[in-house]
Tab-separated table of N, CA and C in Angstrom:
chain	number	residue	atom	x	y	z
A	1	UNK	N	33.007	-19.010	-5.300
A	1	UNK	CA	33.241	-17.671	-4.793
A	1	UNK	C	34.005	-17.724	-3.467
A	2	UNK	N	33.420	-18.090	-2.920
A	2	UNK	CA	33.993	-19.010	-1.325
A	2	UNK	C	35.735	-19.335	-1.634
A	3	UNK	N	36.460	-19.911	-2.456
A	3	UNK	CA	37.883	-20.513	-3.026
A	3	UNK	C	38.447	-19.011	-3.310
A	4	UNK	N	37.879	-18.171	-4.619
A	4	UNK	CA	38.161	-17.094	-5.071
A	4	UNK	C	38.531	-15.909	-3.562
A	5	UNK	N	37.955	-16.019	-2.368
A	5	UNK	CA	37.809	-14.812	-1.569
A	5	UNK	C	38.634	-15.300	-0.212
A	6	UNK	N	38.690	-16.791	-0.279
A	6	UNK	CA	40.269	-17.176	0.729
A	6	UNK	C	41.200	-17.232	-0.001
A	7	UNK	N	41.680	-17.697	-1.346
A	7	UNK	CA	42.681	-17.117	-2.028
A	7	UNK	C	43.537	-15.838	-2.162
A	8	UNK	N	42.198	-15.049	-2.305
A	8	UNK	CA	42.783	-13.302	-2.088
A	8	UNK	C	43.031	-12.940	-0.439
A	9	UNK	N	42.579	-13.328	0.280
A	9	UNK	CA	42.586	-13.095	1.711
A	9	UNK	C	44.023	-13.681	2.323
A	10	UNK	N	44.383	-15.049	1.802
A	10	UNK	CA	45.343	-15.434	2.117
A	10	UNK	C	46.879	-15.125	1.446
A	11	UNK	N	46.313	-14.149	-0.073
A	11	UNK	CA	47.599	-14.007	-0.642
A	11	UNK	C	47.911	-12.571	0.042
A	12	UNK	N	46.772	-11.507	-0.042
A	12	UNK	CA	46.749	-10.304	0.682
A	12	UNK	C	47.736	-9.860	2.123
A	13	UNK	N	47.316	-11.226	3.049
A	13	UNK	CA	47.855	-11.215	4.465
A	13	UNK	C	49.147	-11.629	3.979
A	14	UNK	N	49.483	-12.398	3.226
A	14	UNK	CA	51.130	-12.829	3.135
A	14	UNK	C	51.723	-11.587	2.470
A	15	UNK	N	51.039	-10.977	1.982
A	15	UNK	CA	51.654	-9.607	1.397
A	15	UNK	C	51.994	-8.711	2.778
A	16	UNK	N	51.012	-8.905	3.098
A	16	UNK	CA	50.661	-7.494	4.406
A	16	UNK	C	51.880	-8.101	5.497
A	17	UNK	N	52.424	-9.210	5.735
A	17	UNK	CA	53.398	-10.183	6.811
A	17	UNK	C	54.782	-10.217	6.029
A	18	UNK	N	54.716	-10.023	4.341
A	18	UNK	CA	55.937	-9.878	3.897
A	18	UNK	C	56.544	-8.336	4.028
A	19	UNK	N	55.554	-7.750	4.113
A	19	UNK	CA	56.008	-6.153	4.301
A	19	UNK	C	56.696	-5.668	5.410
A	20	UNK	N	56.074	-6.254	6.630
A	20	UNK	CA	56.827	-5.675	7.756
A	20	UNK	C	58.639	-5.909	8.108
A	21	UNK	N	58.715	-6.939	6.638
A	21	UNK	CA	60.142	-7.054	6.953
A	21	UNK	C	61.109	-6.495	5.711
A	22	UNK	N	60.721	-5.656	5.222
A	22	UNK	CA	60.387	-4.914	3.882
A	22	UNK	C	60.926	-3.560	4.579
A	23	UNK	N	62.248	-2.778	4.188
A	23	UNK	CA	62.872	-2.005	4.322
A	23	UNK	C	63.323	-0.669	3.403
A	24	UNK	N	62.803	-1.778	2.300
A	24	UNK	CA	63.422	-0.893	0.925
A	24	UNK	C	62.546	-1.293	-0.067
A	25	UNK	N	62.486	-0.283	-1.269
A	25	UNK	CA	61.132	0.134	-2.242
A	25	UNK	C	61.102	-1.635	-2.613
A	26	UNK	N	59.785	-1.463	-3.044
A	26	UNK	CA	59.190	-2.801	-4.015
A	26	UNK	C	59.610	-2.847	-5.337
A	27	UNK	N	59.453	-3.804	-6.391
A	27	UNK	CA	58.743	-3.871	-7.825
A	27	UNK	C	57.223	-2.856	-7.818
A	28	UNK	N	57.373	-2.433	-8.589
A	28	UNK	CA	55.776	-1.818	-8.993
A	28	UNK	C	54.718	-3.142	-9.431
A	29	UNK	N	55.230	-4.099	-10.040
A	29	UNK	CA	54.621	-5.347	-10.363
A	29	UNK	C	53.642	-5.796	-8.864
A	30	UNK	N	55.081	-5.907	-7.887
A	30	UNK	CA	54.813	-6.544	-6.856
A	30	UNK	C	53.701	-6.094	-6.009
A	31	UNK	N	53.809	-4.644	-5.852
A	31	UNK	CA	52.845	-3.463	-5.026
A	31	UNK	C	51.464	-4.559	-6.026
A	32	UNK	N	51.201	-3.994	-7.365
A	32	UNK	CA	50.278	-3.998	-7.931
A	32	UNK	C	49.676	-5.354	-7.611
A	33	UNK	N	50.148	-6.885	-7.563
A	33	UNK	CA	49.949	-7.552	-7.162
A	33	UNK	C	49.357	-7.728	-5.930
A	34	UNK	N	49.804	-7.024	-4.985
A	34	UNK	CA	48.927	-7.023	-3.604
A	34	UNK	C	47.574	-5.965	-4.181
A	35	UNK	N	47.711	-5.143	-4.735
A	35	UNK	CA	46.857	-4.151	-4.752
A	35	UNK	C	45.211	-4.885	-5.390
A	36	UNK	N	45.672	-5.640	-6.463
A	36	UNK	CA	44.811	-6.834	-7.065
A	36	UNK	C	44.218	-7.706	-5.881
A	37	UNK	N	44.978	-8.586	-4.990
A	37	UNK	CA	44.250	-9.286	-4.102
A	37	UNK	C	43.232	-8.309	-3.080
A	38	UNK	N	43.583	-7.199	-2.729
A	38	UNK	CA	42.744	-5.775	-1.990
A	38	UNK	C	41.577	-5.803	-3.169
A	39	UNK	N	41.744	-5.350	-3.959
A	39	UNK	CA	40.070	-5.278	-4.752
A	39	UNK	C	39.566	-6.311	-4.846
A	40	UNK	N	40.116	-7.486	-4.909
A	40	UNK	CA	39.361	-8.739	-5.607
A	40	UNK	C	38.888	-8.723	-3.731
A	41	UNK	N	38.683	-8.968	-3.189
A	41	UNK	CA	38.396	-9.047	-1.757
A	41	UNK	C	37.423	-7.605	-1.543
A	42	UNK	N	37.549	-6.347	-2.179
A	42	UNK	CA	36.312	-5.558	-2.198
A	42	UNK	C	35.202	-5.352	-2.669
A	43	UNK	N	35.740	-5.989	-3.745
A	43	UNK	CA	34.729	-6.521	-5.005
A	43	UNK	C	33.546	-7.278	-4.660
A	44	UNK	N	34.096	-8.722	-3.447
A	44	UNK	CA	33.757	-9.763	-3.252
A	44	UNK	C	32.401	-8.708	-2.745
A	45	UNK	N	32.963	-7.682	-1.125
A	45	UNK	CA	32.001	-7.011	-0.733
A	45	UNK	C	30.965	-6.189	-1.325
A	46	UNK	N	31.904	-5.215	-2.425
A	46	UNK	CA	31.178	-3.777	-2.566
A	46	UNK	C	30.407	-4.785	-4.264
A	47	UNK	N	30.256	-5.813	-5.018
A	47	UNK	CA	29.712	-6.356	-6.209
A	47	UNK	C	30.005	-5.256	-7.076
A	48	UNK	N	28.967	-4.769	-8.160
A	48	UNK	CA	28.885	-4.160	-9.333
A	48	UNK	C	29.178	-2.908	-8.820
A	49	UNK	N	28.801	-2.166	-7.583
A	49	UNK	CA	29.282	-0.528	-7.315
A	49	UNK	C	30.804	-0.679	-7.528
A	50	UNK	N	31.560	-1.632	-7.307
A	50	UNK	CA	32.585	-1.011	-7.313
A	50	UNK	C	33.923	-1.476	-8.832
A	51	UNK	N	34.124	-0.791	-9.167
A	51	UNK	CA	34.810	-1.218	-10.392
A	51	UNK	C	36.249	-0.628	-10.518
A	52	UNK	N	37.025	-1.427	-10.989
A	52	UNK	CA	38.437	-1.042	-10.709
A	52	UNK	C	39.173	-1.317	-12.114
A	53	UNK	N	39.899	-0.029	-13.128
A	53	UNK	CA	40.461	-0.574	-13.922
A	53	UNK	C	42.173	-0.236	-13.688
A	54	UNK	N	42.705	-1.033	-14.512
A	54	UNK	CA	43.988	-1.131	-14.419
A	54	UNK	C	44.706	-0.510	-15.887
A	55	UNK	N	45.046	0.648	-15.928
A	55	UNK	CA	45.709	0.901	-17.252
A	55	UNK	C	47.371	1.330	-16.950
A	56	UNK	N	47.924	0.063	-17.313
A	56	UNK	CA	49.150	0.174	-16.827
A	56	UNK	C	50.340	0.037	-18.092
A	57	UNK	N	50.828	1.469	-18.418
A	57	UNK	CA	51.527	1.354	-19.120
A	57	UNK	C	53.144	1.056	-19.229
A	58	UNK	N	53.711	1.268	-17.447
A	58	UNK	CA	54.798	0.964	-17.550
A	58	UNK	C	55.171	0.340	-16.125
A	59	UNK	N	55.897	-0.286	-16.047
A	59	UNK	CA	56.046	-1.153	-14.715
A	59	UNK	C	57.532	-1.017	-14.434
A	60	UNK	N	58.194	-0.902	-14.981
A	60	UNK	CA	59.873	-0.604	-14.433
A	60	UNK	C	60.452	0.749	-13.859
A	61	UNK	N	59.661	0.518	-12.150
A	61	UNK	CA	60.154	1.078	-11.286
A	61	UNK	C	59.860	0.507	-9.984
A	62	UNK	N	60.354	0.794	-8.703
A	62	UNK	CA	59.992	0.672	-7.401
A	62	UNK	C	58.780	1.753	-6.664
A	63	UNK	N	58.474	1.193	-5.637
A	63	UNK	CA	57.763	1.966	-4.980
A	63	UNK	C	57.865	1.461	-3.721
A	64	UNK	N	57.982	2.120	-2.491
A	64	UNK	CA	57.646	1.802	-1.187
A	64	UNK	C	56.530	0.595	-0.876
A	65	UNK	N	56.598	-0.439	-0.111
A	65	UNK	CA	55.827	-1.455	-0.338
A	65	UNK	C	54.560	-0.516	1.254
A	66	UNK	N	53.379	-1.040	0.125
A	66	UNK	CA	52.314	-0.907	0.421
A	66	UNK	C	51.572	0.418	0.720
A	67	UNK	N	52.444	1.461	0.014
A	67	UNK	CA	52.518	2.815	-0.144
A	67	UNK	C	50.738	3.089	-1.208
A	68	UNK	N	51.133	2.274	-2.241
A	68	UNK	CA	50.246	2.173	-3.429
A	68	UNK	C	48.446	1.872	-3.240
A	69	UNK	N	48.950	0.799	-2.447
A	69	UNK	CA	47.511	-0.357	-2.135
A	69	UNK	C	46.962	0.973	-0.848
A	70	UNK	N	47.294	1.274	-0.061
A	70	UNK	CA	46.896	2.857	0.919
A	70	UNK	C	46.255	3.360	-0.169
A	71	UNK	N	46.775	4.142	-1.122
A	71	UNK	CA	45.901	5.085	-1.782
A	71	UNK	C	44.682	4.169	-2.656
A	72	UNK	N	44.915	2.818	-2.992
A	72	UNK	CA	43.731	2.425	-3.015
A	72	UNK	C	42.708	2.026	-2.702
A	73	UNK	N	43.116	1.844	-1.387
A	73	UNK	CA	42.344	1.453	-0.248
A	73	UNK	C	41.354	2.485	-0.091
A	74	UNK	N	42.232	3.974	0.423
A	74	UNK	CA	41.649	5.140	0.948
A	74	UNK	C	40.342	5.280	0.077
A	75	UNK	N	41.152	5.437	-1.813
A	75	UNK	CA	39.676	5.364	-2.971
A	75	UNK	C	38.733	5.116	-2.752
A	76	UNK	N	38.558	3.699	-2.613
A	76	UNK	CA	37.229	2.585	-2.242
A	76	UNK	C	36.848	3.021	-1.172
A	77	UNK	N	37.547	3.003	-0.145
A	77	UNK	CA	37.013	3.704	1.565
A	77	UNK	C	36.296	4.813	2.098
A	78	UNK	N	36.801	5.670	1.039
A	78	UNK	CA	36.585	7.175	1.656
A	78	UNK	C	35.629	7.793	0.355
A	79	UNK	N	36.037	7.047	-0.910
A	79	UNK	CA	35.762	7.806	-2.140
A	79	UNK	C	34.410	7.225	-2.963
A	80	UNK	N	34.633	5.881	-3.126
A	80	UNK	CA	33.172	5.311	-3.813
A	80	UNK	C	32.526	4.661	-3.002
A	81	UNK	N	32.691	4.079	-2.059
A	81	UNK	CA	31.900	3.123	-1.413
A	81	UNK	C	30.593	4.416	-0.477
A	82	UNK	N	31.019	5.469	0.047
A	82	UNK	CA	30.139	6.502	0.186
A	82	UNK	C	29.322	6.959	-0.516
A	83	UNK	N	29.033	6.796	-1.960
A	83	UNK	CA	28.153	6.558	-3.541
A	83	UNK	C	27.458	5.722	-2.978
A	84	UNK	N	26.053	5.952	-3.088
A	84	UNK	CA	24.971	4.958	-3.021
A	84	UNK	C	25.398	4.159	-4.220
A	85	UNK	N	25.198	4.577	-5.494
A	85	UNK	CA	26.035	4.515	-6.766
A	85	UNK	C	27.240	3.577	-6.924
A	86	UNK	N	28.149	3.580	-6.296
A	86	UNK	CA	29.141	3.216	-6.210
A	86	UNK	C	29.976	3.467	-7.254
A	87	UNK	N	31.222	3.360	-7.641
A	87	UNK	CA	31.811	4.154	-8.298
A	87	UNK	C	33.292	3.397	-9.354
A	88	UNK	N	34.458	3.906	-9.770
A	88	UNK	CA	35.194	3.663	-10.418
A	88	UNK	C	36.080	3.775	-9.580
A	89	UNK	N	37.471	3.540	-10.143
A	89	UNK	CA	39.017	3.645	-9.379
A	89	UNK	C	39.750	3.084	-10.599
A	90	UNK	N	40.796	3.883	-10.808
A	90	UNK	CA	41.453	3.949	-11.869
A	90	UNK	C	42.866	3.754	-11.801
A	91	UNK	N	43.722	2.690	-11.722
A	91	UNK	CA	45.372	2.927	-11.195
A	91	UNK	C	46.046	2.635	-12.755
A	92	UNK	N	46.441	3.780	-12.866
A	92	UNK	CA	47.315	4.167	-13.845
A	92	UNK	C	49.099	4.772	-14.006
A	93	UNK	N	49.649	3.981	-14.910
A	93	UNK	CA	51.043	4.607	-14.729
A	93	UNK	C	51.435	4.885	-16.178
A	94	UNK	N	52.482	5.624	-16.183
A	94	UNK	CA	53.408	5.659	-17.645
A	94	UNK	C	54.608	6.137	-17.295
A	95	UNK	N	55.341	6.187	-18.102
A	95	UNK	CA	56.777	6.540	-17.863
A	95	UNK	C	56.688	8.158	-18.877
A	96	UNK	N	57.355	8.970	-18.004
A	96	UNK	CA	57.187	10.642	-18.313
A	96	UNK	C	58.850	10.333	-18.885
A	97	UNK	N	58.974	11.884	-18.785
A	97	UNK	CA	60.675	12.184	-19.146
A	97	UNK	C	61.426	11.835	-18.169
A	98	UNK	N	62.213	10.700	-17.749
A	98	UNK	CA	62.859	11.275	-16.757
A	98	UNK	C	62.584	10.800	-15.045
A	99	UNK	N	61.609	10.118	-15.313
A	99	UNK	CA	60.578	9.643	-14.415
A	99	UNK	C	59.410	8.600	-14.694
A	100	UNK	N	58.919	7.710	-13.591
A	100	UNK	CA	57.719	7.180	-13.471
A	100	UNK	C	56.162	7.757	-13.294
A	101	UNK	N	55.294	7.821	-13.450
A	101	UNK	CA	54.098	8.258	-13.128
A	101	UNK	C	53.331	7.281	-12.446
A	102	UNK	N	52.386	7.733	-11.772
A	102	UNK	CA	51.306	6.796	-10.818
A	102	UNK	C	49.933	7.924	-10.703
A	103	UNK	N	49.197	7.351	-11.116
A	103	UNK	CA	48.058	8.071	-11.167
A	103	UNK	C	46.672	6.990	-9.655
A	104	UNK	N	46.401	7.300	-9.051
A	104	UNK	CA	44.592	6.890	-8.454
A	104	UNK	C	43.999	7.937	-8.600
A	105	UNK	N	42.729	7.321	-9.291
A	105	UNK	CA	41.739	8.139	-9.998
A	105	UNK	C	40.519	7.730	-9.309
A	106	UNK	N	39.369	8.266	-8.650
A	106	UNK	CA	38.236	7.507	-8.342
A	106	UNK	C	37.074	8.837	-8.733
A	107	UNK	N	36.038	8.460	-8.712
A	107	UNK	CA	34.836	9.468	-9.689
A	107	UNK	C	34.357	9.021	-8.320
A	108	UNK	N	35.012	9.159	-6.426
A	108	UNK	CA	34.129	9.540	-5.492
A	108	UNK	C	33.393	10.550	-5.393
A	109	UNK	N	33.145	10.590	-3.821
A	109	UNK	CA	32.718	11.661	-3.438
A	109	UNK	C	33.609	12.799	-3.165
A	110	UNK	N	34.965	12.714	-3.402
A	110	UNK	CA	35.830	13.559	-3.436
A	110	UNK	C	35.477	14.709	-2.467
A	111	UNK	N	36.931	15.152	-2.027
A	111	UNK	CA	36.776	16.605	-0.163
A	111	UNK	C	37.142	17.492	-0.546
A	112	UNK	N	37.243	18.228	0.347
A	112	UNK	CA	37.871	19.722	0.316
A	112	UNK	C	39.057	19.810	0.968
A	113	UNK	N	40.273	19.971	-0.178
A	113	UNK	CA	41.322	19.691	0.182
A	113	UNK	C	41.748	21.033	1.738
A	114	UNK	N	41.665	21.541	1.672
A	114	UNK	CA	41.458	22.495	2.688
A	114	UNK	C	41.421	21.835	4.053
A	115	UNK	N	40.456	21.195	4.211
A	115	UNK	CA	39.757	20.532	5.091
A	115	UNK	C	40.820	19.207	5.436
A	116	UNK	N	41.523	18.722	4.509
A	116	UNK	CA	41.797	17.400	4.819
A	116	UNK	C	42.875	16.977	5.731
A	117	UNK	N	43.704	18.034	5.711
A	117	UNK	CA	44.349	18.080	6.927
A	117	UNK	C	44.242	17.948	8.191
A	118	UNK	N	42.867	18.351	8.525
A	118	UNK	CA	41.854	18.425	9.681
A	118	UNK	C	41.372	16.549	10.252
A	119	UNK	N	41.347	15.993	8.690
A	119	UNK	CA	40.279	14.749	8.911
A	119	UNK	C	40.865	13.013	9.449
A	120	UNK	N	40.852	12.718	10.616
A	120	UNK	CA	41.836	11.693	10.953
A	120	UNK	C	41.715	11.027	9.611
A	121	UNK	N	40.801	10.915	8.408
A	121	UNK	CA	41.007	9.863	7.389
A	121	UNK	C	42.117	9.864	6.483
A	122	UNK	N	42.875	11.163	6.779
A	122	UNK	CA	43.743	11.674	6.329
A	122	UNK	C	45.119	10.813	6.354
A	123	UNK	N	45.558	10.058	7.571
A	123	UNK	CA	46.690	9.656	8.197
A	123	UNK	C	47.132	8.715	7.339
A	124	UNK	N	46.244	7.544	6.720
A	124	UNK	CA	46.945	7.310	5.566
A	124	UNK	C	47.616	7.693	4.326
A	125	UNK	N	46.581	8.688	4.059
A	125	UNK	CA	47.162	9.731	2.932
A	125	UNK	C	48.863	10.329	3.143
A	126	UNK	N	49.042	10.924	4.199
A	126	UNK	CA	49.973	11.570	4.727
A	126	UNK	C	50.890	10.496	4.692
A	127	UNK	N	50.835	9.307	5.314
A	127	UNK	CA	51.995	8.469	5.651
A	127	UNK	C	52.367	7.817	4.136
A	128	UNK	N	51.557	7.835	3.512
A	128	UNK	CA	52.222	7.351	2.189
A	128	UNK	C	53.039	8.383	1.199
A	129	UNK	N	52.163	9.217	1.484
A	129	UNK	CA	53.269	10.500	0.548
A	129	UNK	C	54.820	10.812	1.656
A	130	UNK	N	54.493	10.657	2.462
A	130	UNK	CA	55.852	11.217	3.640
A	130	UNK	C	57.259	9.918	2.922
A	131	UNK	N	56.127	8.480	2.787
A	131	UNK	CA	56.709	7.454	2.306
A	131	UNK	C	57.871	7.753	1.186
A	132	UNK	N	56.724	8.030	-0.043
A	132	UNK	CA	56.838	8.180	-1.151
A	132	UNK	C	58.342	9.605	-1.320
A	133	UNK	N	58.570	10.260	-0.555
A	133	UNK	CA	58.973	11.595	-0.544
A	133	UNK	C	60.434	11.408	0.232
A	134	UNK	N	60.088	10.335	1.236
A	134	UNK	CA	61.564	10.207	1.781
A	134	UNK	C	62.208	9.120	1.245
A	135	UNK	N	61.405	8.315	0.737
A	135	UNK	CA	62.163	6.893	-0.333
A	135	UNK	C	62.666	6.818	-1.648
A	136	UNK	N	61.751	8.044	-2.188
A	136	UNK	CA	61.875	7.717	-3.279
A	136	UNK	C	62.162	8.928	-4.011
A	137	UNK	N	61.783	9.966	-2.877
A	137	UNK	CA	62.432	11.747	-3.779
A	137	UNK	C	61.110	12.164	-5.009
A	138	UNK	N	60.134	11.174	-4.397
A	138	UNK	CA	58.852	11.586	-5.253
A	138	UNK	C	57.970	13.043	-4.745
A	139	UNK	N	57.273	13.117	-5.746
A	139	UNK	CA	56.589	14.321	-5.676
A	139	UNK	C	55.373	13.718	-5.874
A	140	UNK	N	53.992	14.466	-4.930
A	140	UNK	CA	52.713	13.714	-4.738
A	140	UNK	C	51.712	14.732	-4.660
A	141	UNK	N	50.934	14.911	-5.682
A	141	UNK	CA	49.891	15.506	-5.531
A	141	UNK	C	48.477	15.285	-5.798
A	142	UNK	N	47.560	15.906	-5.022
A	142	UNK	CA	46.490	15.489	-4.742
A	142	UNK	C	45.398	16.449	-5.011
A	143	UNK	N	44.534	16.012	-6.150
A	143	UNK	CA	43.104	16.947	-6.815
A	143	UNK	C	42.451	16.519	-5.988
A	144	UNK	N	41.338	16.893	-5.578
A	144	UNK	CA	40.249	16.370	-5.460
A	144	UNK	C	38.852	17.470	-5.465
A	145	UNK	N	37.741	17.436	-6.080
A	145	UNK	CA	36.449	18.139	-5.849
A	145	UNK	C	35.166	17.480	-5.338
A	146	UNK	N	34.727	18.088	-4.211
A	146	UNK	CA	34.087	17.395	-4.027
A	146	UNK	C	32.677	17.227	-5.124
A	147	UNK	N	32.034	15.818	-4.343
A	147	UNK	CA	31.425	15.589	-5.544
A	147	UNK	C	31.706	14.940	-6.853
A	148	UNK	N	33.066	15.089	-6.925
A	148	UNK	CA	33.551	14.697	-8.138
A	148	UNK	C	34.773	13.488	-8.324
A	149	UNK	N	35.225	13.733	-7.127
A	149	UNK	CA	36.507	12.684	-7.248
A	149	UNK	C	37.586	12.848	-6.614
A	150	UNK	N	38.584	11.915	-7.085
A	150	UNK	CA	40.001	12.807	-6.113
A	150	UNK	C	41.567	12.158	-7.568
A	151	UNK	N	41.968	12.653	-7.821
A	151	UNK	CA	42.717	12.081	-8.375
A	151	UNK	C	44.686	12.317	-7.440
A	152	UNK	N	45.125	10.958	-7.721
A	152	UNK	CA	46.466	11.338	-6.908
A	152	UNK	C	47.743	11.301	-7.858
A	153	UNK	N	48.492	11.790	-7.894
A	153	UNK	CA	49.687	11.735	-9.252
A	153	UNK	C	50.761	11.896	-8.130
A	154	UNK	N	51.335	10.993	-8.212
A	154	UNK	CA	52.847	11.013	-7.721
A	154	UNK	C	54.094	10.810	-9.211
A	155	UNK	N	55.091	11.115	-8.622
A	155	UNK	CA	55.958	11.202	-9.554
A	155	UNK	C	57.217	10.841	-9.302
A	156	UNK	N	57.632	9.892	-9.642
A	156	UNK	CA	58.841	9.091	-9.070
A	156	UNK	C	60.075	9.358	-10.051
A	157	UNK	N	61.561	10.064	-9.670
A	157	UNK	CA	62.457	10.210	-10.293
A	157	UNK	C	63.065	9.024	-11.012
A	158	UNK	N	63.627	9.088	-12.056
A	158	UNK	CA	63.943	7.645	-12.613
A	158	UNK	C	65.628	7.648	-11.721
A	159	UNK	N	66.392	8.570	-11.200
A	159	UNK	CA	66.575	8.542	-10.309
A	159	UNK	C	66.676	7.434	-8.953
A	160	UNK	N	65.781	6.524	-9.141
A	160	UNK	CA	65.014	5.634	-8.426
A	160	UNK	C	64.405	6.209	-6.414
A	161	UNK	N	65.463	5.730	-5.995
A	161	UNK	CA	65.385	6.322	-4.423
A	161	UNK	C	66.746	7.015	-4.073
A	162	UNK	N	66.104	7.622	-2.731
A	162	UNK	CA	67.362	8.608	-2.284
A	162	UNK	C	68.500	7.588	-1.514
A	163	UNK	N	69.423	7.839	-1.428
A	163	UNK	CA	70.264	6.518	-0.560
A	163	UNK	C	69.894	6.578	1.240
A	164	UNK	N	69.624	5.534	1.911
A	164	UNK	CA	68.840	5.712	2.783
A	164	UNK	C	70.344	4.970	3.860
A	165	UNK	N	70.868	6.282	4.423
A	165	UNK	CA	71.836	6.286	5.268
A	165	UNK	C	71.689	5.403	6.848
């Protein structure tokens, strides 16, 4: 377990040190790849509460690097790990008309979107969609009830990104 949790720790940080020199969108592969070493390292913490599936139907597109692994982070952070229970997280994609899809799904404790504007936990949220919106000309929206969950759907033009002058 000990091998398994410096492995992820050490592939994670080389992710997190390759990013800052990271200017322009990722592989979706690649995101997802860091996003994998982030759970396997929450896992290590949060055991059986926390469960993470991957239903990934299409992978040929970009995304802002480390845009993705934020909203999964936030999930686990804000959304199940507050479950005595502990909970699910769901990262899902497919290819629409015309476009990419990206779904985070978590069966948290889900807010009141109202409210969330208000909540410093917010600042990640915000900086990834601002991400997502000036890179990539995506569209990002955000369910959530409380009690129930939060689900996030962004929507990436096949389009790819806007040209970044």
């Amino acid at each position: 377990m000990a091998d398994q949790a410096i492995t992820s720790l050490s592939n994670y940080l080389r992710g997190n040190i390759r990013s800052l020199e990271q200017s322009t969108p990722v592989p979706f592969e690649q995101e997802l790849n860091h996003i994998k070493y982030y759970v396997r390292l929450e896992q290590l913490r949060y055991g059986d509460k926390l469960r993470v599936v991957y239903a990934i139907d299409h992978t040929d597109f970009e995304v802002p690097t480390l845009s993705l692994q934020t909203l999964v982070e936030n999930a686990i952070r804000h959304g199940v790990s507050p479950k005595p229970e502990g909970g699910l997280v769901v990262v899902q994609t497919e290819k629409g008309e015309h476009c990419s899809i990206v779904r985070i799904i978590d069966n948290g404790v889900g807010f009141d979107p109202d409210m969330q504007s208000h909540n410093a936990d917010s600042i990640g949220l915000a900086n990834a969609r601002k991400r997502m919106e000036a890179m990539m000309n995506a569209h990002f929206d955000v369910q959530s009830i409380p009690g129930q969950g939060t689900t996030i759907t962004i929507t990436i033009p096949d389009s790819k990104r806007k040209a970044i002058l």
